[in-house]
């Protein structure tokens, strides 16, 4: 109604201004794989402004209107080149003191040049991760908007890109009840463009996505591959075929394409003697996937290194390559004193080195998808991973928009990492109260994970039924592995409940204790009964591993947590805005007493050397 009024000004009166941006969603459907392809980085110094009132989107600054209809210059509230530089990727919270607690819209802009290298070349922008709602503008055009703070997204820029380009990206980092995660979490809400940004050059027709894996039927003798091609670019030919080559296995297979998709199951020649990927024995194979035109001409190609292994559930056993395992793990957040959420290779490798010092072979990447390099490095290092979407605590389970967001984040995660041997388990959430809406929401997510990837077990971190003192979450029905978070000896001081709960429970599936722990401030020593002493934390670990280690259906654990991490809701004198349940201080160097306790337990559970071949 107001719109009709003579004094309506959309820049200031349109309360529903976001709807137009949300109409162009970037999601798993628009995601283009960047693996094994040359990519140009758009990382570096961008100009940045904290856009507290989201004015760039409200007032459409990206249109760069400098004059009115009659050509008269207008006063401008934006001024790209005058703004301070901001490193991309980074968490803006750690770049400028005044942005430490900023959860508004960060406005990033830079220029870049682009000249196509081949006829009909298509240009894509790929973002590896931005917290939370990201709108991308190129040369005055809104390319699309993405929701989700930890998964990759991409957008085609072919139509808007020029020789000289101005890109503007608005990242709005707000915590909201309807988001995934919702507004209340137990970690720090870092904002911004905190992962790589790439410019991808693609031929008119290209391999958009692919999924290669061992067929998990216990025979270790068949590979399956699915290939999805890009939508038909201008002038792109139809039909054709894809080819999979794995030189070390003497494999060179044709994959017929129809309707932009191709699938094939390939029986391995026994003589090929496939070496399986296994924890501690990370055998990877170089693969080449190419797309040939109707005349057999090469029109697209990519390379990768892939490991082949099988993860299967049998009764209450988790079988890795047919052998029952106990997953010796620890949980870790993407949180760093200096880097915030913008991790790097050295930081990832250091976490894996700490895991190995613990004699562990498994990491729970909590509570959201971590940087894509983590699974790549874990592939090389022979470490298994639990990967999770942030369906955390009080998610709005009755909201279709929230479900769509959660499902999309799951799809983006699975599409990004399903070719990674290290990724063992998909988790659809953490510590949610058992309600009908939640049961349906998370059961649908579990089904979605299986639809996208039928080769990995699905789990979730569930809570114990405190009344019945039993593992009795209804969601277990929809899961392959039951994850349990329990804090007996800490939040519930009565540790004796844990053995009773495990006795009371008769799960028909493997259970992983994906969290237990106690807070301890580094250097605070004292009685084993005093909270926040290293001594109490170590004693709690002794008690926990003794009970967990003796329970036949528990097939793994990932105590909370490897490193202390920032958390605005932890305010006592030992915490000082950190969750102090780490076995290592937030400096990621100084170990607490319990580190050795866990290392000793894992050393005592060392598996005999992994089988190399089937
Ligand atoms: C929960 C939760 C974690 C949290 C931990 C804690 O279990 O999953 O995110 O940090 O407990 O209380 O320390």
Coordinates of C-alpha atoms and ligand atoms in Angstrom, one line a residue:
X1 CA 0.0 0.0 0.0
X2 CA 2.7 2.5 1.0
X3 CA 4.5 1.8 -2.4
X4 CA 1.7 3.6 -4.1
X5 CA 1.9 6.7 -1.8
X6 CA 3.6 9.7 -3.4
X7 CA 6.3 9.9 -0.7
X8 CA 7.4 6.3 -0.8
X9 CA 11.2 5.9 -1.0
X10 CA 12.2 2.3 -1.5
X11 CA 15.8 2.8 -0.1
X12 CA 14.4 3.6 3.3
X13 CA 10.8 2.3 3.3
X14 CA 11.1 -1.2 1.8
X15 CA 11.2 -3.4 4.9
X16 CA 11.1 -6.5 2.7
X17 CA 14.1 -5.5 0.6
X18 CA 15.8 -8.9 1.1
X19 CA 13.1 -10.8 -0.7
X20 CA 14.5 -9.7 -4.1
X21 CA 18.0 -11.0 -3.3
X22 CA 16.7 -14.3 -1.9
X23 CA 14.8 -14.9 -5.1
X24 CA 18.2 -15.7 -6.7
X25 CA 19.5 -18.5 -4.5
X26 CA 22.9 -20.0 -4.8
X27 CA 22.8 -23.6 -3.5
X28 CA 23.9 -27.1 -4.1
X29 CA 22.3 -27.1 -7.5
X30 CA 24.5 -24.2 -8.7
X31 CA 27.6 -25.7 -7.1
X32 CA 30.4 -26.3 -9.6
X33 CA 33.3 -28.6 -8.5
X34 CA 36.7 -26.9 -8.5
X35 CA 38.7 -30.1 -7.8
X36 CA 41.7 -30.8 -10.0
X37 CA 41.2 -27.7 -12.1
X38 CA 43.3 -24.6 -12.7
X39 CA 41.7 -21.8 -10.7
X40 CA 42.6 -18.1 -10.3
X41 CA 42.5 -16.8 -6.8
X42 CA 40.6 -13.6 -5.9
X43 CA 42.1 -13.7 -2.5
X44 CA 44.1 -10.7 -1.3
X45 CA 43.2 -7.2 -0.1
X46 CA 39.7 -6.1 -0.7
X47 CA 38.2 -2.8 0.4
X48 CA 35.9 -3.2 3.3
X49 CA 33.2 -1.3 5.2
X50 CA 31.1 -2.5 8.1
X51 CA 27.6 -1.9 6.7
X52 CA 25.7 -1.9 10.0
X53 CA 22.3 -1.1 8.4
X54 CA 22.7 -3.3 5.3
X55 CA 22.5 -0.1 3.2
X56 CA 24.3 -1.5 0.1
X57 CA 21.4 -3.9 -0.4
X58 CA 18.6 -1.5 0.8
X59 CA 19.8 1.4 -1.3
X60 CA 21.2 -0.7 -4.1
X61 CA 24.7 0.9 -4.0
X62 CA 26.0 -1.9 -6.3
X63 CA 24.2 -0.1 -9.1
X64 CA 26.8 2.6 -8.6
X65 CA 24.2 5.3 -9.5
X66 CA 26.3 8.5 -9.5
X67 CA 23.9 10.9 -11.3
X68 CA 20.1 11.4 -11.5
X69 CA 17.9 10.9 -14.5
X70 CA 19.0 14.3 -15.8
X71 CA 22.7 13.5 -15.3
X72 CA 23.1 15.7 -12.3
X73 CA 25.7 14.3 -9.8
X74 CA 24.1 12.8 -6.7
X75 CA 25.6 12.7 -3.2
X76 CA 27.0 9.2 -2.6
X77 CA 27.1 7.3 0.7
X78 CA 29.5 4.7 -0.6
X79 CA 33.1 5.1 -1.7
X80 CA 34.8 1.9 -2.6
X81 CA 38.3 3.1 -3.0
X82 CA 38.3 5.2 0.2
X83 CA 37.6 2.2 2.4
X84 CA 40.2 0.3 4.4
X85 CA 41.7 -2.9 3.1
X86 CA 40.6 -6.2 4.5
X87 CA 42.4 -9.5 3.9
X88 CA 40.4 -12.1 2.2
X89 CA 40.2 -14.8 3.4
X90 CA 40.0 -13.8 7.1
X91 CA 37.6 -13.5 10.0
X92 CA 36.9 -9.8 10.2
X93 CA 36.6 -10.1 14.0
X94 CA 40.4 -10.5 14.3
X95 CA 41.3 -7.8 11.7
X96 CA 40.1 -4.7 13.5
X97 CA 39.4 -4.3 17.2
X98 CA 36.1 -2.5 16.5
X99 CA 34.9 -5.6 14.6
X100 CA 35.6 -8.1 17.3
X101 CA 31.9 -8.6 18.1
X102 CA 30.5 -7.3 14.7
X103 CA 27.6 -9.5 13.5
X104 CA 26.2 -7.2 10.9
X105 CA 26.8 -6.9 7.1
X106 CA 30.4 -6.7 5.9
X107 CA 30.8 -5.0 2.5
X108 CA 33.7 -6.2 0.5
X109 CA 34.7 -4.9 -2.9
X110 CA 37.6 -5.1 -5.4
X111 CA 38.3 -4.9 -9.1
X112 CA 39.9 -7.5 -11.3
X113 CA 40.6 -8.1 -15.0
X114 CA 39.3 -11.0 -17.1
X115 CA 40.0 -12.0 -20.6
X116 CA 38.6 -15.3 -21.9
X117 CA 41.2 -17.9 -23.0
X118 CA 39.0 -20.1 -25.2
X119 CA 36.0 -19.5 -27.4
X120 CA 32.7 -19.9 -25.5
X121 CA 34.6 -19.9 -22.2
X122 CA 32.3 -19.8 -19.1
X123 CA 33.4 -18.0 -16.0
X124 CA 32.3 -19.0 -12.5
X125 CA 33.0 -17.5 -9.1
X126 CA 33.4 -20.1 -6.3
X127 CA 33.4 -19.2 -2.6
X128 CA 34.7 -21.9 -0.2
X129 CA 32.9 -20.4 2.8
X130 CA 31.4 -17.2 4.0
X131 CA 29.5 -16.5 7.3
X132 CA 26.4 -16.4 6.8
X133 CA 24.2 -14.8 4.1
X134 CA 26.3 -13.8 1.1
X135 CA 25.1 -11.7 -1.8
X136 CA 27.4 -11.4 -4.8
X137 CA 27.3 -8.4 -7.2
X138 CA 29.3 -8.1 -10.4
X139 CA 29.4 -4.9 -12.5
X140 CA 26.1 -3.8 -11.0
X141 CA 24.4 -7.1 -11.4
X142 CA 23.1 -9.3 -8.5
X143 CA 24.4 -12.8 -9.3
X144 CA 22.9 -14.5 -6.4
X145 CA 22.6 -15.0 -2.6
X146 CA 23.7 -17.9 -0.5
X147 CA 22.8 -19.0 3.0
X148 CA 25.0 -21.1 5.2
X149 CA 28.3 -20.2 6.9
X150 CA 30.5 -23.3 6.3
X151 CA 29.9 -24.7 2.8
X152 CA 31.0 -23.8 -0.7
X153 CA 28.9 -22.1 -3.3
X154 CA 29.5 -20.9 -6.8
X155 CA 27.8 -18.8 -9.4
X156 CA 28.1 -18.4 -13.1
X157 CA 29.4 -14.9 -14.0
X158 CA 29.7 -15.4 -17.8
X159 CA 26.9 -13.0 -18.6
X160 CA 28.1 -10.2 -16.3
X161 CA 31.8 -10.5 -16.5
X162 CA 33.9 -8.0 -18.6
X163 CA 37.5 -7.1 -19.1
X164 CA 37.5 -4.8 -16.2
X165 CA 35.3 -5.9 -13.3
X166 CA 34.0 -4.5 -10.0
X167 CA 32.9 -7.2 -7.6
X168 CA 30.9 -6.4 -4.5
X169 CA 30.1 -9.0 -1.9
X170 CA 27.9 -8.4 1.1
X171 CA 28.3 -10.9 3.9
X172 CA 25.7 -10.7 6.7
X173 CA 26.8 -12.6 9.8
X174 CA 23.8 -12.4 12.0
X175 CA 22.8 -15.1 14.4
X176 CA 19.0 -15.8 14.0
X177 CA 16.6 -18.4 15.5
X178 CA 15.6 -19.7 12.0
X179 CA 19.1 -20.2 10.8
X180 CA 21.4 -23.3 10.9
X181 CA 22.9 -23.0 13.4
X182 CA 20.4 -20.9 15.3
X183 CA 21.2 -17.8 17.4
X184 CA 22.4 -19.7 20.5
X185 CA 25.6 -21.8 20.2
X186 CA 28.6 -22.6 22.3
X187 CA 31.1 -21.1 19.9
X188 CA 32.2 -17.8 18.7
X189 CA 30.4 -16.3 15.7
X190 CA 33.2 -15.3 13.3
X191 CA 32.0 -13.3 10.3
X192 CA 33.1 -12.6 6.8
X193 CA 34.8 -14.0 3.7
X194 CA 37.0 -16.4 5.6
X195 CA 37.8 -19.0 3.0
X196 CA 39.2 -18.9 -0.6
X197 CA 37.5 -17.2 -3.5
X198 CA 38.2 -18.6 -6.9
X199 CA 37.6 -17.6 -10.5
X200 CA 37.0 -20.8 -12.5
X201 CA 37.3 -20.9 -16.3
X202 CA 35.2 -23.6 -17.8
X203 CA 34.7 -24.8 -21.4
X204 CA 31.1 -24.5 -22.8
X205 CA 30.4 -28.0 -21.6
X206 CA 32.1 -29.4 -18.6
X207 CA 32.1 -31.9 -15.7
X208 CA 30.1 -30.1 -13.0
X209 CA 30.3 -32.9 -10.4
X210 CA 31.4 -36.5 -10.0
X211 CA 31.4 -39.2 -7.4
X212 CA 33.8 -42.1 -7.5
X213 CA 33.8 -44.9 -4.8
X214 CA 34.3 -48.5 -4.0
X215 CA 31.0 -50.4 -4.1
X216 CA 30.5 -51.3 -0.4
X217 CA 29.5 -54.9 -0.9
X218 CA 32.4 -56.5 0.9
X219 CA 34.0 -57.7 -2.3
X220 CA 36.5 -54.8 -2.7
X221 CA 36.3 -55.4 -6.4
X222 CA 34.0 -52.9 -8.0
X223 CA 34.2 -49.1 -8.5
X224 CA 31.2 -47.0 -9.2
X225 CA 31.3 -43.6 -10.8
X226 CA 28.6 -41.0 -11.5
X227 CA 29.3 -37.9 -13.6
X228 CA 27.1 -34.8 -13.9
X229 CA 27.7 -32.3 -16.7
X230 CA 27.1 -28.7 -16.7
X231 CA 23.9 -27.5 -18.2
X232 CA 24.3 -27.1 -22.0
X233 CA 26.4 -23.9 -22.6
X234 CA 25.9 -21.9 -25.7
X235 CA 26.9 -24.0 -28.8
X236 CA 27.8 -27.0 -26.7
X237 CA 27.4 -30.4 -28.5
X238 CA 25.1 -33.1 -27.1
X239 CA 25.9 -36.7 -26.1
X240 CA 29.6 -37.7 -26.0
X241 CA 31.2 -39.7 -23.3
X242 CA 33.3 -39.3 -20.2
X243 CA 36.4 -41.4 -19.5
X244 CA 37.9 -42.5 -16.2
X245 CA 41.5 -43.3 -16.1
X246 CA 43.4 -44.7 -13.1
X247 CA 46.8 -45.5 -14.6
X248 CA 48.2 -47.4 -11.5
X249 CA 45.3 -49.8 -11.8
X250 CA 45.6 -50.0 -15.6
X251 CA 42.1 -48.7 -15.7
X252 CA 40.7 -46.7 -18.7
X253 CA 36.9 -46.9 -18.8
X254 CA 34.3 -45.2 -20.9
X255 CA 31.2 -43.7 -19.2
X256 CA 28.3 -43.1 -21.6
X257 CA 26.6 -39.8 -21.2
X258 CA 22.9 -39.1 -21.8
X259 CA 20.9 -36.2 -20.6
X260 CA 24.0 -34.6 -19.1
X261 CA 24.7 -37.5 -16.7
X262 CA 26.7 -40.7 -16.8
X263 CA 27.1 -43.7 -14.5
X264 CA 29.1 -46.9 -14.5
X265 CA 30.1 -49.8 -12.3
X266 CA 33.5 -51.0 -13.1
X267 CA 34.7 -54.5 -12.1
X268 CA 38.3 -54.4 -11.2
X269 CA 40.7 -56.9 -12.7
X270 CA 41.9 -58.9 -9.7
X271 CA 45.5 -58.6 -11.1
X272 CA 45.1 -54.8 -10.7
X273 CA 45.5 -55.7 -7.0
X274 CA 43.7 -52.7 -5.5
X275 CA 45.4 -51.4 -2.3
X276 CA 42.8 -50.2 0.1
X277 CA 43.0 -46.8 1.9
X278 CA 42.9 -47.4 5.6
X279 CA 43.7 -45.3 8.8
X280 CA 47.4 -45.2 9.0
X281 CA 47.7 -46.6 5.5
X282 CA 46.5 -43.7 3.3
X283 CA 46.9 -45.2 -0.2
X284 CA 45.7 -42.7 -2.8
X285 CA 45.4 -43.3 -6.6
X286 CA 45.8 -40.6 -9.2
X287 CA 42.6 -40.4 -11.3
X288 CA 41.8 -38.5 -14.5
X289 CA 38.3 -37.8 -15.5
X290 CA 37.7 -36.3 -19.0
X291 CA 34.8 -35.4 -21.2
X292 CA 35.0 -36.2 -24.9
X293 CA 32.9 -34.6 -27.6
X294 CA 30.9 -36.7 -30.1
X295 CA 34.0 -36.7 -32.4
X296 CA 36.2 -38.0 -29.5
X297 CA 37.8 -34.6 -29.0
X298 CA 38.8 -33.7 -25.4
X299 CA 36.6 -30.9 -24.2
X300 CA 37.1 -31.0 -20.4
X301 CA 39.4 -32.8 -17.9
X302 CA 40.3 -32.9 -14.3
X303 CA 42.6 -34.8 -12.0
X304 CA 42.4 -35.9 -8.4
X305 CA 43.9 -38.3 -5.9
X306 CA 41.4 -40.7 -4.4
X307 CA 41.5 -43.5 -1.9
X308 CA 39.3 -46.5 -2.0
X309 CA 38.0 -48.1 1.2
X310 CA 34.8 -49.4 2.6
X311 CA 32.9 -48.4 5.7
X312 CA 30.1 -50.7 6.7
X313 CA 27.9 -51.3 9.7
X314 CA 27.3 -54.8 10.8
X315 CA 25.3 -55.2 14.0
X316 CA 27.0 -53.0 16.5
X317 CA 30.3 -53.1 14.6
X318 CA 31.8 -50.4 12.5
X319 CA 33.8 -52.2 9.8
X320 CA 36.6 -50.5 7.9
X321 CA 37.6 -52.7 5.0
X322 CA 35.8 -55.5 6.6
X323 CA 37.5 -55.2 10.0
X324 CA 35.8 -54.1 13.2
X325 CA 37.4 -51.0 14.6
X326 CA 37.3 -48.7 17.6
X327 CA 37.6 -45.1 16.5
X328 CA 40.1 -43.3 18.6
X329 CA 39.2 -39.7 18.2
X330 CA 38.9 -36.2 19.5
X331 CA 36.7 -33.3 18.6
X332 CA 37.9 -30.1 17.1
X333 CA 36.5 -26.7 16.3
X334 CA 37.5 -24.4 13.5
X335 CA 38.7 -21.7 15.9
X336 CA 42.2 -20.2 16.2
X337 CA 43.6 -17.5 18.4
X338 CA 45.0 -15.6 15.5
X339 CA 43.1 -16.9 12.5
X340 CA 39.6 -17.3 14.0
X341 CA 37.7 -19.5 11.6
X342 CA 40.0 -18.8 8.6
X343 CA 42.2 -21.8 9.0
X344 CA 45.2 -22.8 6.9
X345 CA 47.1 -25.9 5.9
X346 CA 49.7 -25.6 8.8
X347 CA 46.9 -25.4 11.3
X348 CA 45.1 -28.4 10.0
X349 CA 48.3 -30.5 9.8
X350 CA 49.1 -29.4 13.4
X351 CA 45.8 -30.7 14.6
X352 CA 46.3 -34.0 12.9
X353 CA 49.8 -34.2 14.4
X354 CA 48.3 -33.7 17.9
X355 CA 45.8 -36.5 17.1
X356 CA 48.7 -38.8 16.2
X357 CA 50.4 -37.8 19.4
X358 CA 47.3 -39.0 21.2
X359 CA 47.7 -42.3 19.2
X360 CA 44.3 -41.4 17.7
X361 CA 43.0 -42.1 14.1
X362 CA 39.7 -40.2 14.0
X363 CA 38.6 -36.6 14.3
X364 CA 35.1 -35.2 14.8
X365 CA 35.0 -31.9 12.9
X366 CA 32.4 -30.0 15.1
X367 CA 29.7 -28.7 14.6
X368 CA 29.8 -27.5 11.0
X369 CA 31.7 -28.3 7.8
X370 CA 35.3 -27.3 8.2
X371 CA 37.6 -26.0 5.5
X372 CA 37.6 -28.4 2.5
X373 CA 41.4 -28.9 2.8
X374 CA 40.9 -30.8 6.1
X375 CA 39.5 -33.8 4.3
X376 CA 42.2 -33.6 1.7
X377 CA 44.9 -33.6 4.2
X378 CA 43.2 -36.3 6.3
X379 CA 43.1 -38.4 3.1
X380 CA 46.9 -38.0 2.8
X381 CA 47.5 -38.6 6.6
X382 CA 45.2 -41.6 6.9
X383 CA 42.8 -40.1 9.5
X384 CA 39.1 -40.8 9.5
X385 CA 36.6 -37.9 9.9
X386 CA 33.1 -37.3 11.2
X387 CA 31.6 -34.3 9.3
X388 CA 28.5 -32.5 10.5
X389 CA 26.0 -29.9 9.6
X390 CA 25.2 -27.3 12.3
X391 CA 21.7 -28.5 13.2
X392 CA 22.6 -27.6 16.7
X393 CA 20.6 -27.3 19.9
X394 CA 17.3 -25.4 19.4
X395 CA 16.9 -25.3 15.7
X396 CA 13.5 -24.2 14.4
X397 CA 12.4 -27.7 13.4
X398 CA 8.9 -26.6 12.4
X399 CA 10.1 -24.1 9.8
X400 CA 10.3 -25.3 6.1
X401 CA 12.8 -22.5 5.4
X402 CA 15.1 -23.7 8.1
X403 CA 14.8 -27.3 6.8
X404 CA 15.6 -26.1 3.3
X405 CA 18.7 -24.3 4.6
X406 CA 19.8 -27.4 6.6
X407 CA 19.2 -29.8 3.7
X408 CA 21.1 -27.5 1.4
X409 CA 24.1 -27.2 3.7
X410 CA 24.1 -31.0 4.0
X411 CA 24.0 -31.4 0.2
X412 CA 26.8 -28.9 -0.3
X413 CA 28.9 -30.7 2.3
X414 CA 28.3 -34.1 0.8
X415 CA 28.9 -33.0 -2.8
X416 CA 32.2 -31.3 -1.7
X417 CA 33.6 -34.2 0.3
X418 CA 32.1 -37.5 -0.9
X419 CA 35.2 -38.3 -2.9
X420 CA 37.4 -38.1 0.2
X421 CA 38.3 -41.5 1.7
X422 CA 38.9 -40.0 5.1
X423 CA 35.3 -38.9 5.5
X424 CA 33.7 -41.8 7.3
X425 CA 30.5 -40.5 8.8
X426 CA 27.9 -37.8 8.0
X427 CA 26.3 -36.2 11.0
X428 CA 23.0 -34.5 10.7
X429 CA 23.1 -32.6 14.0
X430 CA 24.0 -32.2 17.6
X431 CA 22.2 -32.3 21.0
X432 CA 18.6 -31.5 19.9
X433 CA 15.7 -32.1 22.2
X434 CA 13.5 -35.1 21.1
X435 CA 10.3 -33.7 19.6
X436 CA 8.1 -34.9 16.7
X437 CA 9.2 -32.0 14.5
X438 CA 12.8 -32.7 15.2
X439 CA 12.4 -36.4 14.6
X440 CA 10.9 -35.7 11.2
X441 CA 13.3 -32.9 10.3
X442 CA 16.4 -34.9 11.1
X443 CA 15.1 -38.2 9.8
X444 CA 14.6 -36.4 6.4
X445 CA 18.1 -35.1 6.6
X446 CA 19.5 -38.6 7.2
X447 CA 17.5 -39.9 4.2
X448 CA 18.9 -37.0 2.1
X449 CA 22.5 -37.9 3.1
X450 CA 21.9 -41.5 2.0
X451 CA 20.3 -40.3 -1.3
X452 CA 23.5 -38.3 -2.0
X453 CA 25.9 -40.9 -0.8
X454 CA 24.9 -44.5 0.0
X455 CA 28.4 -45.5 1.0
X456 CA 28.8 -43.9 4.4
X457 CA 26.9 -44.3 7.7
X458 CA 24.8 -41.5 9.0
X459 CA 24.8 -40.4 12.6
X460 CA 24.0 -37.5 14.9
X461 CA 25.2 -36.5 18.4
X462 CA 22.2 -37.4 20.6
X463 CA 21.5 -36.9 24.2
X464 CA 20.9 -39.6 26.8
X465 CA 17.4 -39.9 28.2
X466 CA 18.1 -38.4 31.6
X467 CA 14.8 -39.7 33.1
X468 CA 15.1 -43.3 32.0
X469 CA 18.8 -43.2 32.3
X470 CA 19.2 -44.9 29.0
X471 CA 20.2 -44.4 25.4
X472 CA 16.7 -44.0 24.1
X473 CA 16.6 -41.3 21.5
X474 CA 13.9 -42.0 18.9
X475 CA 16.2 -40.5 16.2
X476 CA 18.4 -43.6 16.5
X477 CA 15.9 -45.4 14.3
X478 CA 16.9 -43.1 11.4
X479 CA 20.7 -43.4 12.1
X480 CA 23.3 -46.0 11.3
X481 CA 25.5 -45.1 14.2
X482 CA 24.2 -43.6 17.4
X483 CA 26.3 -40.6 18.6
X484 CA 26.0 -39.8 22.3
X485 CA 27.2 -36.7 24.1
X486 CA 27.4 -37.2 27.9
X487 CA 29.0 -35.1 30.6
X488 CA 28.9 -37.3 33.6
X489 CA 31.4 -36.2 36.2
X490 CA 31.0 -32.6 34.9
X491 CA 27.6 -31.1 34.2
X492 CA 26.1 -34.0 36.1
X493 CA 28.5 -34.6 38.9
X494 CA 27.2 -38.1 39.5
X495 CA 29.6 -40.1 37.4
X496 CA 28.0 -43.4 38.6
X497 CA 25.1 -42.8 36.2
X498 CA 27.2 -43.5 33.2
X499 CA 27.9 -47.2 33.8
X500 CA 24.2 -47.6 34.8
X501 CA 23.0 -45.9 31.6
X502 CA 25.3 -48.1 29.5
X503 CA 24.0 -51.2 31.3
X504 CA 20.4 -50.1 30.9
X505 CA 20.8 -49.6 27.2
X506 CA 20.7 -52.3 24.5
X507 CA 21.3 -50.5 21.2
X508 CA 21.2 -52.6 18.1
X509 CA 23.7 -50.3 16.4
X510 CA 27.2 -49.1 17.1
X511 CA 27.5 -46.2 19.6
X512 CA 30.1 -43.5 19.4
X513 CA 30.6 -41.3 22.5
X514 CA 31.1 -38.1 20.5
X515 CA 31.5 -35.9 23.5
X516 CA 32.5 -36.1 27.1
X517 CA 34.8 -33.7 28.9
X518 CA 35.6 -31.3 31.7
X519 CA 36.9 -27.7 31.8
X520 CA 40.4 -27.0 33.0
X521 CA 42.4 -23.8 32.9
X522 CA 46.0 -24.5 31.8
X523 CA 48.3 -24.4 34.8
X524 CA 45.5 -24.4 37.4
X525 CA 46.5 -27.3 39.6
X526 CA 44.8 -28.6 42.7
X527 CA 42.4 -31.2 44.0
X528 CA 40.7 -33.7 41.7
X529 CA 37.4 -32.4 43.1
X530 CA 38.0 -28.8 42.2
X531 CA 36.4 -27.6 39.0
X532 CA 38.7 -26.2 36.3
X533 CA 41.9 -27.9 37.7
X534 CA 43.9 -29.9 35.3
X535 CA 43.8 -32.6 37.9
X536 CA 40.0 -32.9 37.9
X537 CA 40.0 -33.0 34.1
X538 CA 42.6 -35.8 34.0
X539 CA 40.8 -37.8 36.7
X540 CA 37.5 -37.5 34.7
X541 CA 39.3 -38.8 31.6
X542 CA 40.6 -41.8 33.6
X543 CA 37.1 -42.6 34.8
X544 CA 35.4 -42.0 31.4
X545 CA 37.9 -44.2 29.3
X546 CA 37.6 -47.0 31.8
X547 CA 33.8 -47.2 31.5
X548 CA 33.7 -46.5 27.8
X549 CA 36.5 -48.9 27.0
X550 CA 34.7 -51.7 28.8
X551 CA 31.4 -51.3 27.0
X552 CA 31.0 -53.8 24.1
X553 CA 28.7 -51.7 21.8
X554 CA 30.7 -48.5 22.0
X555 CA 32.8 -48.4 18.9
X556 CA 34.5 -45.1 19.2
X557 CA 34.8 -41.8 20.9
X558 CA 35.8 -38.1 20.3
X559 CA 36.1 -36.4 23.6
X560 CA 35.3 -32.7 23.9
X561 CA 37.8 -31.2 22.8
X562 CA 41.3 -30.9 21.5
X563 CA 41.8 -27.2 22.0
X564 CA 40.3 -24.5 24.2
X565 CA 38.2 -22.2 22.0
X566 CA 36.6 -18.8 22.1
X567 CA 33.1 -18.8 23.4
X568 CA 31.2 -15.6 24.5
X569 CA 28.9 -17.5 26.8
X570 CA 31.7 -18.7 29.1
X571 CA 32.3 -15.9 31.6
X572 CA 33.8 -17.3 34.9
X573 CA 37.3 -16.4 36.1
X574 CA 38.9 -19.6 34.6
X575 CA 37.0 -19.4 31.3
X576 CA 37.3 -15.7 30.4
X577 CA 35.2 -16.1 27.3
X578 CA 36.8 -19.4 26.3
X579 CA 35.5 -22.9 26.6
X580 CA 38.3 -24.6 28.6
X581 CA 37.5 -28.2 27.9
X582 CA 40.5 -28.5 25.6
X583 CA 43.3 -31.0 26.3
X584 CA 45.5 -28.3 24.8
X585 CA 45.3 -24.6 25.6
X586 CA 44.0 -22.1 23.0
X587 CA 47.6 -21.4 22.1
X588 CA 47.4 -24.8 20.4
X589 CA 50.8 -25.7 22.0
X590 CA 50.5 -26.1 25.8
X591 CA 49.1 -29.5 26.8
X592 CA 47.1 -30.1 29.9
X593 CA 47.5 -33.2 32.2
X594 CA 44.6 -35.1 30.6
X595 CA 46.3 -35.1 27.2
X596 CA 48.6 -37.9 28.4
X597 CA 45.7 -39.7 30.0
X598 CA 43.9 -40.0 26.7
X599 CA 47.1 -40.8 24.8
X600 CA 47.8 -43.7 27.2
X601 CA 44.4 -45.1 26.7
X602 CA 44.6 -44.9 22.9
X603 CA 48.1 -46.5 23.0
X604 CA 46.6 -49.4 24.9
X605 CA 43.9 -49.8 22.2
X606 CA 46.4 -49.8 19.3
X607 CA 45.0 -51.8 16.3
X608 CA 47.3 -54.4 14.7
X609 CA 48.9 -53.0 11.5
X610 CA 46.3 -52.2 8.8
X611 CA 45.7 -54.8 6.0
X612 CA 47.3 -53.3 2.8
X613 CA 45.3 -55.3 0.3
X614 CA 41.9 -57.0 0.0
Ligands
LIG1 C1 27.9 -29.6 24.2 C2 28.0 -29.1 22.8 C3 29.3 -28.4 22.6 C4 29.7 -27.6 23.8 C5 29.9 -28.6 24.9 C6 30.3 -27.9 26.2 O1 27.9 -30.9 24.3 O2 27.8 -30.0 21.8 O3 29.1 -27.6 21.5 O4 30.8 -26.8 23.6 O5 28.8 -29.3 25.2 O6 29.4 -27.7 27.0 O7 31.4 -27.6 26.4

